[in-house]
Amino acid sequence: MRKFICGLTLLCLSLALLLPAGRVSAEANNGGLGYIDTTKTGNLKIYYNFSGYGDMAGVKAHIYRIADVSKTGEFTVVAPFNTLGLNITDMTSISTHEQWKAITDTLSIYVKNNSVQEYATATSGNDGFADLGSVATGLYYGYSDPIEIDGTRYVYYDVIAPVPGPVMLDETGRSDWDGTWTNAPYDVIAIPKRESTRVEGDPEEYTIFKQWNDKGHSDDRPVSINVKIYCDGALFETVQLSSSNNWQYSWKHEKGHKFTVEEEVDSEKYTVTVSQNETGIVIVNSRNPEKKEEKPPTETPPTHTEEGHKEPQRTETPPNTENESPSVLGAVRELLGELPAVLGARRLPQTGQLWWPIPVLAIAGIILILHGIRSERRRKSREV
């Protein structure tokens, strides 16, 4: 019986030691997502097609590598784009059309007005594909030159594409990727949203409207503001809005172009938001709430030092060290003492931990259990 009990104990101990190994295995697989091979190269293509026309040839694509990607899928924006304040951390950080548009508008204006060198360029062939060739892993931004055919101007929206990532991707989030890096393809195809406009006839009229959301603080408004107007991402003109022109400005231009605006703000009192449709752009300046003054830290009454000087006493909380435990765990340790090694099995095993004792303990436990069973049978047969 003793052999049986010892064997069972060794077997249970070997199973207990395997539990942390299972957790390590899960962590080693990045929570089931797998890892990106950042040393591997991929291929990036942009597909141009228009309903009623078919595959579009002659569209030029420009792409820029805007971020590195880690093996677990986190992005790090690279120079020179790391100065733009882009809120991009991973695939889930661009989850809405508004986020996508804010990022692409910022990048479009920056690359077109600062002569930023492209990572690669390509022109679509008769099959509609612009093959940008072999690319490193990372996150890419791209824009396409408009093309005019038979009096119709075809415009393609900007794209953001990760490599590896979805085989086909547009700003609506459509893709056939299951979301795991294990199955992520390194050959990526991006499909930009598109629109067309007949450019014949009279030019289109566009208007900027300026609105103020600052009830009770209208006296703090600036006398005028400057607004930069961009046509297809390139600076078109800079205009001044004020009460003299009723805080609005209109101009005419041929159809089929995309206009965006940027207000030059030098005041922290207002937050600027922009909304627009095909021909109208509305800029709203909203008054920020007043900041409350922070009270200075309180001091205890002064005490006299040996030299007779008065020095204020400040109460400071000693910093926690890495080895200090939370208060609850500390209370448990005061009651029970330091946790024994077996209870400490919740901690993840350290690098270099030896696993060979596990099969040895398991085999020894099985042998002892079998010996125990046989010994027990012999004892009973002798009693009979």
GROMACS .gro file of N, CA, C and O in nm, residues 76-158:
model
  332
   76THR      N    1   0.491   5.033  -3.507
   76THR     CA    2   0.570   5.147  -3.461
   76THR      C    3   0.591   5.238  -3.580
   76THR      O    4   0.658   5.202  -3.677
   77VAL      N    5   0.531   5.358  -3.575
   77VAL     CA    6   0.538   5.451  -3.687
   77VAL      C    7   0.684   5.494  -3.706
   77VAL      O    8   0.754   5.526  -3.610
   78VAL      N    9   0.730   5.497  -3.831
   78VAL     CA   10   0.869   5.527  -3.862
   78VAL      C   11   0.882   5.668  -3.918
   78VAL      O   12   0.785   5.731  -3.959
   79ALA      N   13   1.006   5.719  -3.918
   79ALA     CA   14   1.034   5.851  -3.972
   79ALA      C   15   1.010   5.851  -4.123
   79ALA      O   16   1.031   5.750  -4.190
   80PRO      N   17   0.964   5.963  -4.178
   80PRO     CA   18   0.935   6.091  -4.113
   80PRO      C   19   0.793   6.101  -4.060
   80PRO      O   20   0.751   6.207  -4.012
   81PHE      N   21   0.717   5.992  -4.065
   81PHE     CA   22   0.575   5.997  -4.029
   81PHE      C   23   0.551   5.995  -3.879
   81PHE      O   24   0.440   6.019  -3.834
   82ASN      N   25   0.657   5.965  -3.801
   82ASN     CA   26   0.640   5.959  -3.656
   82ASN      C   27   0.624   6.096  -3.592
   82ASN      O   28   0.605   6.107  -3.471
   83THR      N   29   0.631   6.203  -3.671
   83THR     CA   30   0.611   6.338  -3.617
   83THR      C   31   0.468   6.388  -3.640
   83THR      O   32   0.436   6.500  -3.600
   84LEU      N   33   0.383   6.306  -3.702
   84LEU     CA   34   0.249   6.352  -3.740
   84LEU      C   35   0.143   6.322  -3.635
   84LEU      O   36   0.027   6.360  -3.653
   85GLY      N   37   0.178   6.251  -3.529
   85GLY     CA   38   0.080   6.219  -3.425
   85GLY      C   39  -0.023   6.118  -3.469
   85GLY      O   40  -0.139   6.124  -3.424
   86LEU      N   41   0.015   6.024  -3.556
   86LEU     CA   42  -0.080   5.924  -3.605
   86LEU      C   43  -0.112   5.824  -3.493
   86LEU      O   44  -0.022   5.770  -3.429
   87ASN      N   45  -0.240   5.800  -3.473
   87ASN     CA   46  -0.283   5.707  -3.368
   87ASN      C   47  -0.296   5.567  -3.428
   87ASN      O   48  -0.405   5.518  -3.457
   88ILE      N   49  -0.181   5.503  -3.449
   88ILE     CA   50  -0.177   5.369  -3.506
   88ILE      C   51  -0.092   5.282  -3.416
   88ILE      O   52   0.027   5.306  -3.399
   89THR      N   53  -0.153   5.180  -3.356
   89THR     CA   54  -0.079   5.091  -3.266
   89THR      C   55  -0.082   4.946  -3.316
   89THR      O   56   0.017   4.875  -3.304
   90ASP      N   57  -0.196   4.902  -3.371
   90ASP     CA   58  -0.207   4.768  -3.426
   90ASP      C   59  -0.325   4.765  -3.522
   90ASP      O   60  -0.382   4.869  -3.554
   91MET      N   61  -0.362   4.646  -3.568
   91MET     CA   62  -0.469   4.634  -3.667
   91MET      C   63  -0.602   4.686  -3.615
   91MET      O   64  -0.684   4.738  -3.689
   92THR      N   65  -0.626   4.675  -3.483
   92THR     CA   66  -0.755   4.716  -3.427
   92THR      C   67  -0.764   4.866  -3.403
   92THR      O   68  -0.871   4.917  -3.372
   93SER      N   69  -0.653   4.940  -3.416
   93SER     CA   70  -0.656   5.084  -3.388
   93SER      C   71  -0.717   5.164  -3.503
   93SER      O   72  -0.741   5.283  -3.488
   94ILE      N   73  -0.741   5.101  -3.619
   94ILE     CA   74  -0.809   5.167  -3.731
   94ILE      C   75  -0.937   5.089  -3.757
   94ILE      O   76  -0.943   5.005  -3.847
   95SER      N   77  -1.040   5.115  -3.676
   95SER     CA   78  -1.160   5.032  -3.681
   95SER      C   79  -1.282   5.104  -3.738
   95SER      O   80  -1.384   5.042  -3.762
   96THR      N   81  -1.272   5.236  -3.760
   96THR     CA   82  -1.387   5.310  -3.814
   96THR      C   83  -1.344   5.390  -3.937
   96THR      O   84  -1.225   5.417  -3.958
   97HIS      N   85  -1.444   5.430  -4.016
   97HIS     CA   86  -1.416   5.510  -4.135
   97HIS      C   87  -1.357   5.646  -4.096
   97HIS      O   88  -1.269   5.699  -4.165
   98GLU      N   89  -1.404   5.702  -3.983
   98GLU     CA   90  -1.354   5.833  -3.940
   98GLU      C   91  -1.206   5.826  -3.906
   98GLU      O   92  -1.129   5.917  -3.941
   99GLN      N   93  -1.164   5.718  -3.838
   99GLN     CA   94  -1.022   5.703  -3.806
   99GLN      C   95  -0.941   5.685  -3.934
   99GLN      O   96  -0.834   5.745  -3.948
  100TRP      N   97  -0.991   5.603  -4.023
  100TRP     CA   98  -0.921   5.579  -4.150
  100TRP      C   99  -0.906   5.710  -4.227
  100TRP      O  100  -0.798   5.740  -4.279
  101LYS      N  101  -1.013   5.790  -4.236
  101LYS     CA  102  -1.009   5.914  -4.313
  101LYS      C  103  -0.914   6.016  -4.250
  101LYS      O  104  -0.841   6.087  -4.320
  102ALA      N  105  -0.915   6.027  -4.117
  102ALA     CA  106  -0.826   6.122  -4.050
  102ALA      C  107  -0.680   6.088  -4.078
  102ALA      O  108  -0.598   6.177  -4.103
  103ILE      N  109  -0.647   5.958  -4.076
  103ILE     CA  110  -0.509   5.916  -4.101
  103ILE      C  111  -0.470   5.940  -4.246
  103ILE      O  112  -0.364   5.995  -4.276
  104THR      N  113  -0.556   5.899  -4.340
  104THR     CA  114  -0.523   5.913  -4.483
  104THR      C  115  -0.518   6.059  -4.525
  104THR      O  116  -0.432   6.097  -4.607
  105ASP      N  117  -0.606   6.144  -4.472
  105ASP     CA  118  -0.601   6.287  -4.506
  105ASP      C  119  -0.471   6.349  -4.459
  105ASP      O  120  -0.407   6.427  -4.530
  106THR      N  121  -0.430   6.314  -4.336
  106THR     CA  122  -0.305   6.367  -4.282
  106THR      C  123  -0.185   6.323  -4.366
  106THR      O  124  -0.097   6.404  -4.400
  107LEU      N  125  -0.182   6.195  -4.402
  107LEU     CA  126  -0.070   6.144  -4.481
  107LEU      C  127  -0.070   6.200  -4.622
  107LEU      O  128   0.036   6.233  -4.676
  108SER      N  129  -0.188   6.213  -4.682
  108SER     CA  130  -0.196   6.266  -4.819
  108SER      C  131  -0.141   6.408  -4.827
  108SER      O  132  -0.060   6.440  -4.915
  109ILE      N  133  -0.180   6.492  -4.733
  109ILE     CA  134  -0.132   6.630  -4.731
  109ILE      C  135   0.019   6.634  -4.707
  109ILE      O  136   0.092   6.709  -4.772
  110TYR      N  137   0.065   6.549  -4.615
  110TYR     CA  138   0.207   6.553  -4.579
  110TYR      C  139   0.297   6.510  -4.694
  110TYR      O  140   0.395   6.578  -4.727
  111VAL      N  141   0.266   6.395  -4.758
  111VAL     CA  142   0.357   6.344  -4.861
  111VAL      C  143   0.355   6.429  -4.987
  111VAL      O  144   0.457   6.442  -5.057
  112LYS      N  145   0.239   6.491  -5.018
  112LYS     CA  146   0.229   6.568  -5.141
  112LYS      C  147   0.285   6.709  -5.128
  112LYS      O  148   0.316   6.774  -5.228
  113ASN      N  149   0.297   6.758  -5.005
  113ASN     CA  150   0.344   6.895  -4.987
  113ASN      C  151   0.484   6.901  -4.926
  113ASN      O  152   0.536   7.011  -4.900
  114ASN      N  153   0.545   6.785  -4.905
  114ASN     CA  154   0.681   6.781  -4.850
  114ASN      C  155   0.776   6.697  -4.935
  114ASN      O  156   0.885   6.665  -4.890
  115SER      N  157   0.734   6.663  -5.056
  115SER     CA  158   0.819   6.587  -5.150
  115SER      C  159   0.880   6.463  -5.084
  115SER      O  160   0.999   6.434  -5.098
  116VAL      N  161   0.796   6.387  -5.012
  116VAL     CA  162   0.843   6.265  -4.947
  116VAL      C  163   0.865   6.157  -5.053
  116VAL      O  164   0.781   6.135  -5.140
  117GLN      N  165   0.980   6.091  -5.047
  117GLN     CA  166   1.014   5.988  -5.144
  117GLN      C  167   0.926   5.865  -5.124
  117GLN      O  168   0.911   5.815  -5.013
  118GLU      N  169   0.869   5.814  -5.235
  118GLU     CA  170   0.787   5.694  -5.225
  118GLU      C  171   0.871   5.571  -5.194
  118GLU      O  172   0.988   5.564  -5.227
  119TYR      N  173   0.809   5.474  -5.130
  119TYR     CA  174   0.871   5.344  -5.110
  119TYR      C  175   0.873   5.267  -5.241
  119TYR      O  176   0.969   5.198  -5.273
  120ALA      N  177   0.764   5.280  -5.318
  120ALA     CA  178   0.754   5.215  -5.449
  120ALA      C  179   0.641   5.279  -5.528
  120ALA      O  180   0.548   5.337  -5.470
  121THR      N  181   0.648   5.270  -5.659
  121THR     CA  182   0.541   5.315  -5.748
  121THR      C  183   0.518   5.207  -5.854
  121THR      O  184   0.608   5.129  -5.886
  122ALA      N  185   0.396   5.205  -5.909
  122ALA     CA  186   0.364   5.110  -6.016
  122ALA      C  187   0.240   5.160  -6.088
  122ALA      O  188   0.159   5.235  -6.031
  123THR      N  189   0.224   5.119  -6.214
  123THR     CA  190   0.107   5.156  -6.294
  123THR      C  191   0.031   5.030  -6.331
  123THR      O  192   0.091   4.928  -6.367
  124SER      N  193  -0.101   5.036  -6.320
  124SER     CA  194  -0.183   4.918  -6.345
  124SER      C  195  -0.178   4.877  -6.492
  124SER      O  196  -0.172   4.961  -6.582
  125GLY      N  197  -0.180   4.746  -6.515
  125GLY     CA  198  -0.182   4.692  -6.650
  125GLY      C  199  -0.324   4.663  -6.694
  125GLY      O  200  -0.422   4.704  -6.631
  126ASN      N  201  -0.337   4.590  -6.803
  126ASN     CA  202  -0.469   4.559  -6.857
  126ASN      C  203  -0.553   4.472  -6.764
  126ASN      O  204  -0.676   4.467  -6.777
  127ASP      N  205  -0.487   4.402  -6.671
  127ASP     CA  206  -0.560   4.321  -6.575
  127ASP      C  207  -0.606   4.401  -6.454
  127ASP      O  208  -0.671   4.347  -6.363
  128GLY      N  209  -0.574   4.532  -6.451
  128GLY     CA  210  -0.616   4.618  -6.341
  128GLY      C  211  -0.525   4.617  -6.220
  128GLY      O  212  -0.550   4.691  -6.124
  129PHE      N  213  -0.418   4.539  -6.222
  129PHE     CA  214  -0.330   4.529  -6.106
  129PHE      C  215  -0.207   4.619  -6.123
  129PHE      O  216  -0.141   4.615  -6.227
  130ALA      N  217  -0.178   4.697  -6.018
  130ALA     CA  218  -0.051   4.769  -6.008
  130ALA      C  219   0.036   4.690  -5.911
  130ALA      O  220   0.009   4.687  -5.790
  131ASP      N  221   0.137   4.622  -5.965
  131ASP     CA  222   0.223   4.534  -5.884
  131ASP      C  223   0.340   4.615  -5.831
  131ASP      O  224   0.428   4.656  -5.906
  132LEU      N  225   0.341   4.637  -5.699
  132LEU     CA  226   0.443   4.717  -5.634
  132LEU      C  227   0.564   4.634  -5.594
  132LEU      O  228   0.659   4.686  -5.536
  133GLY      N  229   0.560   4.505  -5.623
  133GLY     CA  230   0.677   4.420  -5.605
  133GLY      C  231   0.698   4.373  -5.463
  133GLY      O  232   0.609   4.377  -5.378
  134SER      N  233   0.821   4.329  -5.437
  134SER     CA  234   0.858   4.275  -5.306
  134SER      C  235   0.868   4.387  -5.203
  134SER      O  236   0.930   4.490  -5.229
  135VAL      N  237   0.807   4.367  -5.089
  135VAL     CA  238   0.808   4.468  -4.983
  135VAL      C  239   0.839   4.402  -4.849
  135VAL      O  240   0.812   4.283  -4.829
  136ALA      N  241   0.896   4.480  -4.757
  136ALA     CA  242   0.923   4.432  -4.622
  136ALA      C  243   0.794   4.429  -4.542
  136ALA      O  244   0.695   4.494  -4.578
  137THR      N  245   0.793   4.352  -4.433
  137THR     CA  246   0.676   4.353  -4.346
  137THR      C  247   0.658   4.492  -4.286
  137THR      O  248   0.754   4.565  -4.264
  138GLY      N  249   0.534   4.530  -4.259
  138GLY     CA  250   0.506   4.662  -4.204
  138GLY      C  251   0.370   4.710  -4.246
  138GLY      O  252   0.286   4.635  -4.297
  139LEU      N  253   0.346   4.841  -4.229
  139LEU     CA  254   0.219   4.904  -4.264
  139LEU      C  255   0.244   5.006  -4.374
  139LEU      O  256   0.337   5.087  -4.365
  140TYR      N  257   0.159   5.005  -4.476
  140TYR     CA  258   0.179   5.090  -4.594
  140TYR      C  259   0.060   5.180  -4.619
  140TYR      O  260  -0.056   5.140  -4.599
  141TYR      N  261   0.091   5.303  -4.661
  141TYR     CA  262  -0.010   5.398  -4.707
  141TYR      C  263   0.011   5.420  -4.856
  141TYR      O  264   0.126   5.426  -4.903
  142GLY      N  265  -0.099   5.431  -4.931
  142GLY     CA  266  -0.086   5.453  -5.074
  142GLY      C  267  -0.195   5.542  -5.129
  142GLY      O  268  -0.308   5.542  -5.079
  143TYR      N  269  -0.161   5.620  -5.231
  143TYR     CA  270  -0.262   5.697  -5.303
  143TYR      C  271  -0.245   5.673  -5.452
  143TYR      O  272  -0.140   5.625  -5.498
  144SER      N  273  -0.349   5.703  -5.529
  144SER     CA  274  -0.351   5.676  -5.672
  144SER      C  275  -0.381   5.804  -5.749
  144SER      O  276  -0.464   5.885  -5.706
  145ASP      N  277  -0.315   5.822  -5.861
  145ASP     CA  278  -0.342   5.938  -5.946
  145ASP      C  279  -0.477   5.919  -6.016
  145ASP      O  280  -0.507   5.809  -6.065
  146PRO      N  281  -0.561   6.024  -6.022
  146PRO     CA  282  -0.687   6.013  -6.098
  146PRO      C  283  -0.657   5.990  -6.245
  146PRO      O  284  -0.549   6.022  -6.295
  147ILE      N  285  -0.754   5.935  -6.316
  147ILE     CA  286  -0.738   5.910  -6.459
  147ILE      C  287  -0.867   5.953  -6.530
  147ILE      O  288  -0.977   5.931  -6.479
  148GLU      N  289  -0.853   6.018  -6.644
  148GLU     CA  290  -0.968   6.068  -6.719
  148GLU      C  291  -0.980   5.993  -6.851
  148GLU      O  292  -0.884   5.985  -6.929
  149ILE      N  293  -1.099   5.937  -6.876
  149ILE     CA  294  -1.125   5.860  -6.997
  149ILE      C  295  -1.259   5.903  -7.056
  149ILE      O  296  -1.363   5.895  -6.987
  150ASP      N  297  -1.258   5.950  -7.179
  150ASP     CA  298  -1.381   5.986  -7.251
  150ASP      C  299  -1.471   6.079  -7.171
  150ASP      O  300  -1.593   6.058  -7.158
  151GLY      N  301  -1.412   6.185  -7.115
  151GLY     CA  302  -1.491   6.285  -7.044
  151GLY      C  303  -1.533   6.246  -6.904
  151GLY      O  304  -1.610   6.318  -6.840
  152THR      N  305  -1.484   6.133  -6.853
  152THR     CA  306  -1.516   6.088  -6.717
  152THR      C  307  -1.387   6.080  -6.636
  152THR      O  308  -1.288   6.023  -6.683
  153ARG      N  309  -1.390   6.137  -6.518
  153ARG     CA  310  -1.274   6.136  -6.430
  153ARG      C  311  -1.294   6.028  -6.325
  153ARG      O  312  -1.392   6.028  -6.249
  154TYR      N  313  -1.200   5.932  -6.318
  154TYR     CA  314  -1.206   5.821  -6.222
  154TYR      C  315  -1.108   5.850  -6.109
  154TYR      O  316  -0.989   5.874  -6.132
  155VAL      N  317  -1.161   5.847  -5.987
  155VAL     CA  318  -1.082   5.879  -5.868
  155VAL      C  319  -1.085   5.759  -5.773
  155VAL      O  320  -1.192   5.702  -5.746
  156TYR      N  321  -0.968   5.722  -5.723
  156TYR     CA  322  -0.956   5.611  -5.628
  156TYR      C  323  -0.912   5.665  -5.492
  156TYR      O  324  -0.821   5.747  -5.483
  157TYR      N  325  -0.978   5.616  -5.386
  157TYR     CA  326  -0.946   5.661  -5.251
  157TYR      C  327  -0.811   5.603  -5.206
  157TYR      O  328  -0.763   5.503  -5.260
  158ASP      N  329  -0.755   5.665  -5.103
  158ASP     CA  330  -0.627   5.618  -5.048
  158ASP      C  331  -0.646   5.484  -4.978
  158ASP      O  332  -0.757   5.448  -4.935
   0.00000   0.00000   0.00000
